[in-house]
XYZ file of C-alpha atoms in Angstrom:
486
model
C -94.061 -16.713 -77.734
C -91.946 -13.774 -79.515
C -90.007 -14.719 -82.715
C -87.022 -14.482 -80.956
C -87.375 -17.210 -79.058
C -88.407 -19.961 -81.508
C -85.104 -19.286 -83.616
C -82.647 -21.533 -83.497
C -78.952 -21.321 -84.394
C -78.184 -21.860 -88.050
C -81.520 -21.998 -89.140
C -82.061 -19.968 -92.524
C -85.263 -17.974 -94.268
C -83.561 -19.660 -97.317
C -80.659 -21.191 -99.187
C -78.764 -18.636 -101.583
C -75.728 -19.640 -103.303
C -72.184 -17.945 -102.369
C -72.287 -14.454 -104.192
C -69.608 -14.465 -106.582
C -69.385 -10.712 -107.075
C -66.085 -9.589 -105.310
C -67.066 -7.240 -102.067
C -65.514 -4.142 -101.150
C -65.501 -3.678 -97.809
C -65.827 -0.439 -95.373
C -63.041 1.318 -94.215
C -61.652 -0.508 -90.983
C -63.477 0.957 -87.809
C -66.737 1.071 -89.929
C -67.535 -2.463 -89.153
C -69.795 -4.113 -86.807
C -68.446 -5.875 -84.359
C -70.901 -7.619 -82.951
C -73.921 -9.425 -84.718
C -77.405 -8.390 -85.309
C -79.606 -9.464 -82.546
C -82.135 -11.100 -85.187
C -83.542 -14.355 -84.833
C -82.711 -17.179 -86.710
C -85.855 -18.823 -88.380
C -87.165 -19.944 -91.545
C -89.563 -18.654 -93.778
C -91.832 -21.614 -92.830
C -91.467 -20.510 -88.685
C -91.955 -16.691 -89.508
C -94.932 -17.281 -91.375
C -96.652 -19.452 -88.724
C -95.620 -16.673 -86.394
C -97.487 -13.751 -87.814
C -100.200 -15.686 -88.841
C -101.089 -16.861 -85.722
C -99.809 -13.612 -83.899
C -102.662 -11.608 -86.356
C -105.520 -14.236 -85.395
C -104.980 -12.872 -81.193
C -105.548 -8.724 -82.853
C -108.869 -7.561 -82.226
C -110.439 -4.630 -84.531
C -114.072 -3.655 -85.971
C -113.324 -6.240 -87.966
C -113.454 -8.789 -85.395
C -116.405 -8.190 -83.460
C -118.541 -5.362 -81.569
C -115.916 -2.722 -80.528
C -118.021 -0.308 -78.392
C -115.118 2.004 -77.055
C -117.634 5.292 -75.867
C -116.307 8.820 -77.297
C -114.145 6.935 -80.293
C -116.671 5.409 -82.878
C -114.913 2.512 -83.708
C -117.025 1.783 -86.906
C -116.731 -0.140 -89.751
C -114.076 0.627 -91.856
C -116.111 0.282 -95.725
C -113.788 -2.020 -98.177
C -114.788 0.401 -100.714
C -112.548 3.069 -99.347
C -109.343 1.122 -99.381
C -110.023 0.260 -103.469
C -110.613 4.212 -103.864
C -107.475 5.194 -101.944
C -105.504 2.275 -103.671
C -105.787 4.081 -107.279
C -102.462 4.623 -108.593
C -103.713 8.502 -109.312
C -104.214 8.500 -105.560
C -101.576 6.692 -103.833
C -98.674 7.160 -106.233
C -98.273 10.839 -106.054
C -95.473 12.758 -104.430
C -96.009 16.214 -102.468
C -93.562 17.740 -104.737
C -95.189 17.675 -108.124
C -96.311 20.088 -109.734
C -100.001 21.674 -109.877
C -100.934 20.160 -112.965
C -100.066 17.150 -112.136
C -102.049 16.627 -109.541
C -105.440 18.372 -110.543
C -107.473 15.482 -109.443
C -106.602 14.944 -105.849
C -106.425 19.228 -106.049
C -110.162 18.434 -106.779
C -110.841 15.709 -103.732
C -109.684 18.334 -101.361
C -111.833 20.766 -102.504
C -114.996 18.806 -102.725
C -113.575 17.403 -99.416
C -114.094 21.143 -97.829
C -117.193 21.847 -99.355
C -118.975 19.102 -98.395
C -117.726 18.654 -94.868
C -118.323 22.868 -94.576
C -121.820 22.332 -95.494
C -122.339 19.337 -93.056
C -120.496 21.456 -90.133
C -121.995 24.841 -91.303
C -118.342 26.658 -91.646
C -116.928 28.266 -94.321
C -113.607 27.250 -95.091
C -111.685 23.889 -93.989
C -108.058 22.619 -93.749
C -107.136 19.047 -93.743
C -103.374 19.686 -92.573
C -103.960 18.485 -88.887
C -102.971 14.703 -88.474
C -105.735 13.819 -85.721
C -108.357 14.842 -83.490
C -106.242 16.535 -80.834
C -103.720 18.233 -83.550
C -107.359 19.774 -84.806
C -107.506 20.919 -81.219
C -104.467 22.323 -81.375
C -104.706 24.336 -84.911
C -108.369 25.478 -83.982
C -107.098 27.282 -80.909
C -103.892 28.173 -82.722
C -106.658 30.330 -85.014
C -108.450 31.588 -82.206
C -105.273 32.882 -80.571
C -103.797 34.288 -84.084
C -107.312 36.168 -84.160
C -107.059 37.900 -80.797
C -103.838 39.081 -81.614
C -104.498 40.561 -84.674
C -107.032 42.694 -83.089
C -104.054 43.999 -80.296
C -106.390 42.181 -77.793
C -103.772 40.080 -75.825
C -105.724 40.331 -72.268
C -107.507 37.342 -73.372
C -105.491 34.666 -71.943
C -108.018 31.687 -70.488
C -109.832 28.899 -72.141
C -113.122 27.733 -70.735
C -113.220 23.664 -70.690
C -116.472 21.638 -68.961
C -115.580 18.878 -67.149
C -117.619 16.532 -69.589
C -114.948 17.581 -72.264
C -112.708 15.192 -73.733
C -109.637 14.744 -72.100
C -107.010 16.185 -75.209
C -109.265 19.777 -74.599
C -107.561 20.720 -71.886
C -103.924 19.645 -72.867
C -104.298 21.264 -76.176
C -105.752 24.910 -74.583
C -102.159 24.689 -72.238
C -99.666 23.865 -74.942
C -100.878 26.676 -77.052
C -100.373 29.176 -73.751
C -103.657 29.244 -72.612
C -104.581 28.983 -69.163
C -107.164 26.213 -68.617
C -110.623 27.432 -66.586
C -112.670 24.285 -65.851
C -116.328 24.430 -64.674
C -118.756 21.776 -63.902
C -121.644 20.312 -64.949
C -125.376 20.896 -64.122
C -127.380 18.135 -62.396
C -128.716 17.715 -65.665
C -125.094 16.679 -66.897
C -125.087 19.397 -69.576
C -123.097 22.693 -68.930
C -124.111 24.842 -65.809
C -124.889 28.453 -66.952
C -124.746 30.063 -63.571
C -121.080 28.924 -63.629
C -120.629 29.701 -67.386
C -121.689 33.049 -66.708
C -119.198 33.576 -63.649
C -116.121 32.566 -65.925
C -116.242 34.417 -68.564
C -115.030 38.055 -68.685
C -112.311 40.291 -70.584
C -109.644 37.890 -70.558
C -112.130 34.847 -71.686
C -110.277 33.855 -75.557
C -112.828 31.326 -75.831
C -114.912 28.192 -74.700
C -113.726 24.687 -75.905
C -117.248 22.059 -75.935
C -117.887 18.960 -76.601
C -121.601 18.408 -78.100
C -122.724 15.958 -77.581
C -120.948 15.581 -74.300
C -119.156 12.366 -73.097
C -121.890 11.844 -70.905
C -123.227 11.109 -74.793
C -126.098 14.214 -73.908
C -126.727 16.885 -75.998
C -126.787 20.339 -74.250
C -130.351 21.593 -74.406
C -128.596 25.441 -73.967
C -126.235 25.046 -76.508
C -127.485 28.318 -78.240
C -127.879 30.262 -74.552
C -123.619 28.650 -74.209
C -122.480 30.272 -77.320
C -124.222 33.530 -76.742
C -122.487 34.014 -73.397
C -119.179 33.234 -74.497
C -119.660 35.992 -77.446
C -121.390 38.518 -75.762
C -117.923 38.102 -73.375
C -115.669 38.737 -76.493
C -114.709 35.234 -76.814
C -114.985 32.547 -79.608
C -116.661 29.210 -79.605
C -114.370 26.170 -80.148
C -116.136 22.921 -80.915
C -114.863 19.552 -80.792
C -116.206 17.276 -83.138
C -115.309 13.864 -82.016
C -119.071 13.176 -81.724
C -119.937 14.542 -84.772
C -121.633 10.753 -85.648
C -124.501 11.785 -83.487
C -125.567 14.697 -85.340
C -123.897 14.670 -88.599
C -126.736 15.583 -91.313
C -129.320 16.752 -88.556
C -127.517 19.622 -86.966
C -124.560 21.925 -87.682
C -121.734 23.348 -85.200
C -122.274 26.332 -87.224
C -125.542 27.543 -86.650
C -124.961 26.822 -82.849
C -122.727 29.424 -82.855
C -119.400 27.979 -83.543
C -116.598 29.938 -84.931
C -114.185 26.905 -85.612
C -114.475 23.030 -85.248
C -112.310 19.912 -85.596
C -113.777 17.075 -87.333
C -112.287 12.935 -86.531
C -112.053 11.407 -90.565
C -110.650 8.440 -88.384
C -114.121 8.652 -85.863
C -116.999 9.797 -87.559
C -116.257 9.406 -91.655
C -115.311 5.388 -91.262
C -111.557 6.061 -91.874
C -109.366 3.580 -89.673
C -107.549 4.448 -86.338
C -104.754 2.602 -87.866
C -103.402 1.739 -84.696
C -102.276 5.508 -83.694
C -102.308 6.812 -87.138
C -101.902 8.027 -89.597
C -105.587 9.583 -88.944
C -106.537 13.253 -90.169
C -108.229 15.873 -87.777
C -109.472 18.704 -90.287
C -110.159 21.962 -88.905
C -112.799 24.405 -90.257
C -113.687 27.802 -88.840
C -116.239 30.531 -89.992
C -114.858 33.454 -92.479
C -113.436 35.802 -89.684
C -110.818 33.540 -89.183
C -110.431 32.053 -92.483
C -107.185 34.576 -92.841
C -105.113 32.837 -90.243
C -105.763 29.166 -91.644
C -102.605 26.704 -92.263
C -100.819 27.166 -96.062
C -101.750 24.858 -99.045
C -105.710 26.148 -98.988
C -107.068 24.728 -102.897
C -108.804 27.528 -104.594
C -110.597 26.691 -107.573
C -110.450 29.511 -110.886
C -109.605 27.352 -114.022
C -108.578 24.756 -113.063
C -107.410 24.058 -109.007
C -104.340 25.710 -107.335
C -103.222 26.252 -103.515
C -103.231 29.100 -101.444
C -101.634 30.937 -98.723
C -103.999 32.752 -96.169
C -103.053 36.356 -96.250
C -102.175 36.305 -91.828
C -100.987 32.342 -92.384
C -100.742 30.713 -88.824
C -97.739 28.686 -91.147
C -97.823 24.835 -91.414
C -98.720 22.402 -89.009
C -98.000 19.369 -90.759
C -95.702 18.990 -94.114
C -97.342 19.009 -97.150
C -101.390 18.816 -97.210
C -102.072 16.717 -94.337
C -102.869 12.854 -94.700
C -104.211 12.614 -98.183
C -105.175 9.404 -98.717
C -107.175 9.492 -95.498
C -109.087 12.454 -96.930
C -109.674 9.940 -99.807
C -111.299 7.593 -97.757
C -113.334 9.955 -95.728
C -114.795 11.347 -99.404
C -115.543 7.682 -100.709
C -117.936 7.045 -97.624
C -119.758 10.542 -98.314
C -120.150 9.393 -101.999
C -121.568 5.901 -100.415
C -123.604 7.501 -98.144
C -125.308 10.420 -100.254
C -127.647 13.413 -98.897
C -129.357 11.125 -97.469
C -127.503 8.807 -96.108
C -125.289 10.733 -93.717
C -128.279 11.912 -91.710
C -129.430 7.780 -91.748
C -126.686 6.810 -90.167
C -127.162 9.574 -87.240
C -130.190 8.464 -86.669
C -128.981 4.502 -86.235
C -126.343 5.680 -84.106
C -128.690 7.228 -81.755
C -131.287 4.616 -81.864
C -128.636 1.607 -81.377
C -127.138 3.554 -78.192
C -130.858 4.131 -76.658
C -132.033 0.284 -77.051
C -129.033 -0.520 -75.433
C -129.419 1.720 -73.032
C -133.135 0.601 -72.038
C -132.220 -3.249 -72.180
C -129.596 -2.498 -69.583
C -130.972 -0.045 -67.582
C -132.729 -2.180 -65.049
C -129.438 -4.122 -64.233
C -126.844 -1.515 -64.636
C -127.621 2.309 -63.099
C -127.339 4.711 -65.876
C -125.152 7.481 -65.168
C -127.768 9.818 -66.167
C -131.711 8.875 -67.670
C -132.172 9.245 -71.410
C -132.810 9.838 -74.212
C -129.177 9.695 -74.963
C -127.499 10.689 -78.226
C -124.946 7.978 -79.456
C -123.823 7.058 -76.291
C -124.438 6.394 -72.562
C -122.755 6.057 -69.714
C -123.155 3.707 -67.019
C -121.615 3.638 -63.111
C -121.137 0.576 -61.425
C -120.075 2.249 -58.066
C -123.164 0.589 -56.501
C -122.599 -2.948 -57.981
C -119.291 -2.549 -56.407
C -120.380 -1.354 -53.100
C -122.572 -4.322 -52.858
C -120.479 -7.240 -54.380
C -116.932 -5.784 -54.690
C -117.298 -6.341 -58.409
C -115.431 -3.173 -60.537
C -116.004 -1.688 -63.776
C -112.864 -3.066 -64.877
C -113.981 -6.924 -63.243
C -117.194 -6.079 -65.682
C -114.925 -5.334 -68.775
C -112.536 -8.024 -68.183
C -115.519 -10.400 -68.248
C -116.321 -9.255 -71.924
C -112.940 -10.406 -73.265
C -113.625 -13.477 -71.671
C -117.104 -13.564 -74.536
C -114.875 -12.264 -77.266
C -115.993 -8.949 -76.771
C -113.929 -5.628 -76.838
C -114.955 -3.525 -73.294
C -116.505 -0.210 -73.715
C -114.272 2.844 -72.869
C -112.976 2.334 -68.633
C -113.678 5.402 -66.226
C -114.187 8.044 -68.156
C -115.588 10.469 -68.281
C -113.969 11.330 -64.663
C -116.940 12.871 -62.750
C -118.815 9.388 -63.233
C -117.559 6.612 -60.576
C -116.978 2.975 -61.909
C -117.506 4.919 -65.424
C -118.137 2.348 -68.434
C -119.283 4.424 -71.276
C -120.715 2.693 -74.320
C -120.926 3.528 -78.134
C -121.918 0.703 -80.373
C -122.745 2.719 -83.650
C -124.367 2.534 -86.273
C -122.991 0.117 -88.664
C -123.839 -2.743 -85.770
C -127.282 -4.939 -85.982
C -129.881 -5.882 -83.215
C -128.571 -9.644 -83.335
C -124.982 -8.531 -82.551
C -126.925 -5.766 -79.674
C -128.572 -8.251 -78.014
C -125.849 -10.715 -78.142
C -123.815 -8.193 -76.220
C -126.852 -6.965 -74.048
C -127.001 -10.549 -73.405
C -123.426 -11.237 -71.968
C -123.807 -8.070 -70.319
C -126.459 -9.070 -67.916
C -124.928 -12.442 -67.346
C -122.370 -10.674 -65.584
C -124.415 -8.825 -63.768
C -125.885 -11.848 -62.742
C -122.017 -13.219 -61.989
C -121.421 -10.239 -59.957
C -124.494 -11.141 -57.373
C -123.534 -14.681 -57.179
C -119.977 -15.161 -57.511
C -118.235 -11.993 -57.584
C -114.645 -13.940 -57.109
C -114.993 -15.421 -60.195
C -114.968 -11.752 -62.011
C -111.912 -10.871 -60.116
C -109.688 -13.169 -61.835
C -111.373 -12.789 -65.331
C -110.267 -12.645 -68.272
C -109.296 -16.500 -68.184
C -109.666 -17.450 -71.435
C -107.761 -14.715 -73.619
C -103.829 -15.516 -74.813
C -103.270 -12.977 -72.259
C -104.921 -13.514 -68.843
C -105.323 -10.546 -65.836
C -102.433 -7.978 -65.608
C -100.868 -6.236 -63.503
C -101.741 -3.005 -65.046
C -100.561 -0.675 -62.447
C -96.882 -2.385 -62.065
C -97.181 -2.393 -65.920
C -97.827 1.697 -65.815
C -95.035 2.351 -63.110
C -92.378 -0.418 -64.239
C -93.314 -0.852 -67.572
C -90.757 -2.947 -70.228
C -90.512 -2.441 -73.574
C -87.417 -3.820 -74.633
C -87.307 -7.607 -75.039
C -84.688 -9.246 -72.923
C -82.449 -11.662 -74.439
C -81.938 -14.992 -72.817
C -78.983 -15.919 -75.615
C -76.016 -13.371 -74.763
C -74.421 -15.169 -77.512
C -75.399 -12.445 -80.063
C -73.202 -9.895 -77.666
C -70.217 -11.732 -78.407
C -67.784 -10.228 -81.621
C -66.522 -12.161 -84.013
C -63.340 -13.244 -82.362
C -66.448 -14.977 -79.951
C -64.840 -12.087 -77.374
């Protein structure tokens, strides 16, 4: 029930006496004329309300939150305390240097350390999320091209096993998109790498580990073609978790990467932000980074790049996510953020073999921090979907992995249960997960209506894509009338 409807007329949050200050007014025209469409409660209802509306939210916090290609990991408490210093949060963009020497000094031990985990050489922490990294990274590759009068270079090589933002962010920075498919394998094909590229190639967006969650075993053949065509090597961290510590974009060839503070360094989502996508690229296109770059010589100040793409976001990106991000490095140590790699990968692969016999993999393992699974047979045979299958799990209190995607697997549910999760809460979900299987042979209808008992119970979700309303409607049109009750 929304707030609005348990208010009643005349009911108050509280009871204030009659202000005895005299009032001036506005000047006539300048007031409302009809009331506020707020609901009348007390503090007592609104209370209750929220309360119980926060206790139907789901979040890592709640339970195992395996959505594949997003690391939905624990968010450490730890951060939150470090970000909630008053030297941290209660600064303003505007003041001066000296001021502000300290957080000067997080951003710069912020781009050393996350340079020496990606292998670049410089880093900017202006971009506001994953796909604004996209954005900025090609932004640099473009700006690069340019400088050098070579303007023929107008197409972007994407694999279809790419996230989904790569090609949207290749188009809106002019590119035109060239997509090529995958091997058998389910890593990149390099016959068809090899026929795409050419003189107007500008460079090859990848995602490694792939969302198939496999890591290209020609990842260093990939980056040679791309160069010895004149292009650059673009690569999208969002699955950084899998090989943070063990393996660097940069000696894979990479010229420029995005890194997800709000995936892979235990930052929060935050519910569509804010989140911080940092961008860092090797030295021959350090020139064209985003303004406000820290340089350190006695004492910490910030820096324009002589050929400046300009700003991309105000200011110096989302600080106090930066903040975070460097309190879980601290946590973690040398030799911790290789650790939690490792667990990543291992915690993906037993899941992977304790389903494998029920569920067809989309492709065999090893995997890296993920897996996908297709359920096109289960639904040839017993009409049960991938989205009956994930509508079961809400039914067990259990947040479904991510829903068909990536595209080129049917009845696609792709799984990524990270590191921070333990083999109780694993097999607990392996668990569930084979009792639906088991649901789906015997009584496929009863998968069809689930979930049945969530506040919420099966939607309509394409009339809610094609007529969807987002604007409460009011059943009391008395809040419409003025005050002459007109």
């Amino acid at each position: 029930m929304l707030i609005f409807e348990k208010g009643q007329e005349g009911r108050k949050m509280s009871i204030l006496a009659e202000c005895d200050v005299p009032v001036s007014l506005p000047e006539e025209g300048s007031l409302r004329k009809k009331r506020l469409n707020l609901p009348q409660v007390s503090e007592n209802d609104i209370s209750r309300h929220y309360t119980e509306t926060a206790k139907k939210a789901y979040g890592v916090n709640d339970g195992f939150y395996p959505l594949g290609s997003c690391t939905m990991k624990y968010n450490p408490k730890i951060n939150e305390d470090i970000a909630g210093l008053p030297g941290f949060k209660q600064i303003h963009p505007l003041q001066p240097e000296h001021t502000v020497q300290g957080c000067m000094e997080v951003l710069k031990t912020a781009e050393k350390y996350l340079c020496e985990i990606t292998g670049m050489n410089r880093m900017t922490f202006q971009p506001a999320a994953g796909a604004h990294g996209e954005f900025t990274g090609l932004l640099l590759i473009k700006a690069y091209h340019e400088s050098r009068g070579d303007k023929k270079r107008t197409k972007i090589i994407v694999p279809d096993s790419a996230h989904g933002t790569n090609p949207a962010s290749a188009t809106m920075v002019g590119y035109s998109v060239i997509s090529i498919p995958s091997a058998e394998d389910g890593v990149v094909d390099l016959e068809e790498l090899k026929k795409a590229v050419g003189e107007d190639t500008a460079g090859l967006m990848l995602t490694n580990p792939n969302t198939l969650g496999l890591f290209d075993k020609n990842i260093l053949e990939i980056t040679k073609i791309v160069h010895e065509a004149g292009g650059l090597n673009y690569y999208d961290g969002a699955n950084l978790n899998a090989v943070m510590g063990m393996i660097r974009p940069g000696d894979m060839g990479f010229d420029v990467v995005h890194l997800n503070l709000h995936k892979t360094f235990s930052t929060p989502h935050g519910g569509g932000g804010p989140g911080s996508g940092p961008v860092g690229c090797k030295d021959l296109l350090a020139e064209f980074l985003p303004g406000s770059m820290v340089e350190e010589d006695k004492g910490y100040t910030f820096h324009h790049p002589a050929s400046t793409i300009g700003q991309v976001k105000s200011f110096y990106g989302n600080f106090l996510i930066v903040v975070r991000a460097m309190t879980y490095l601290f946590m973690l140590g040398k030799e911790g953020v290789p650790e939690a790699s490792k667990h990543a990968v291992l915690n993906a692969n037993y899941m992977m073999a304790q389903l494998k016999d029920v569920y067809d993999m989309a492709y065999q393992g090893p995997c890296m921090h993920e897996f996908v699974m297709s359920l096109a047979r289960l639904k040839k045979e017993t009409g049960v979907s991938a989205m009956d299958i994930a509508k079961g799990l809400l039914d067990h209190g259990i947040h479904p992995p991510t829903m068909y995607f990536p595209l080129i697997v049917p009845e696609a549910l792709m799984a990524e249960p990270t590191e921070t999760e333990s083999k109780e809460t694993l097999d607990e979900v392996i668990s569930v997960l084979r009792s639906l299987h088991e649901t789906a042979m015997s009584h496929p209808e009863n998968l069809h209506q689930a979930p049945i008992h969530t506040p919420v119970t099966r939607l309509d979700e394409v009339k809610a894509a094609r007529n969807p309303k987002l604007k409460y409607d009011f059943s009391d049109k008395e809040t419409d009338k003025d005050d002459t009750g007109n």
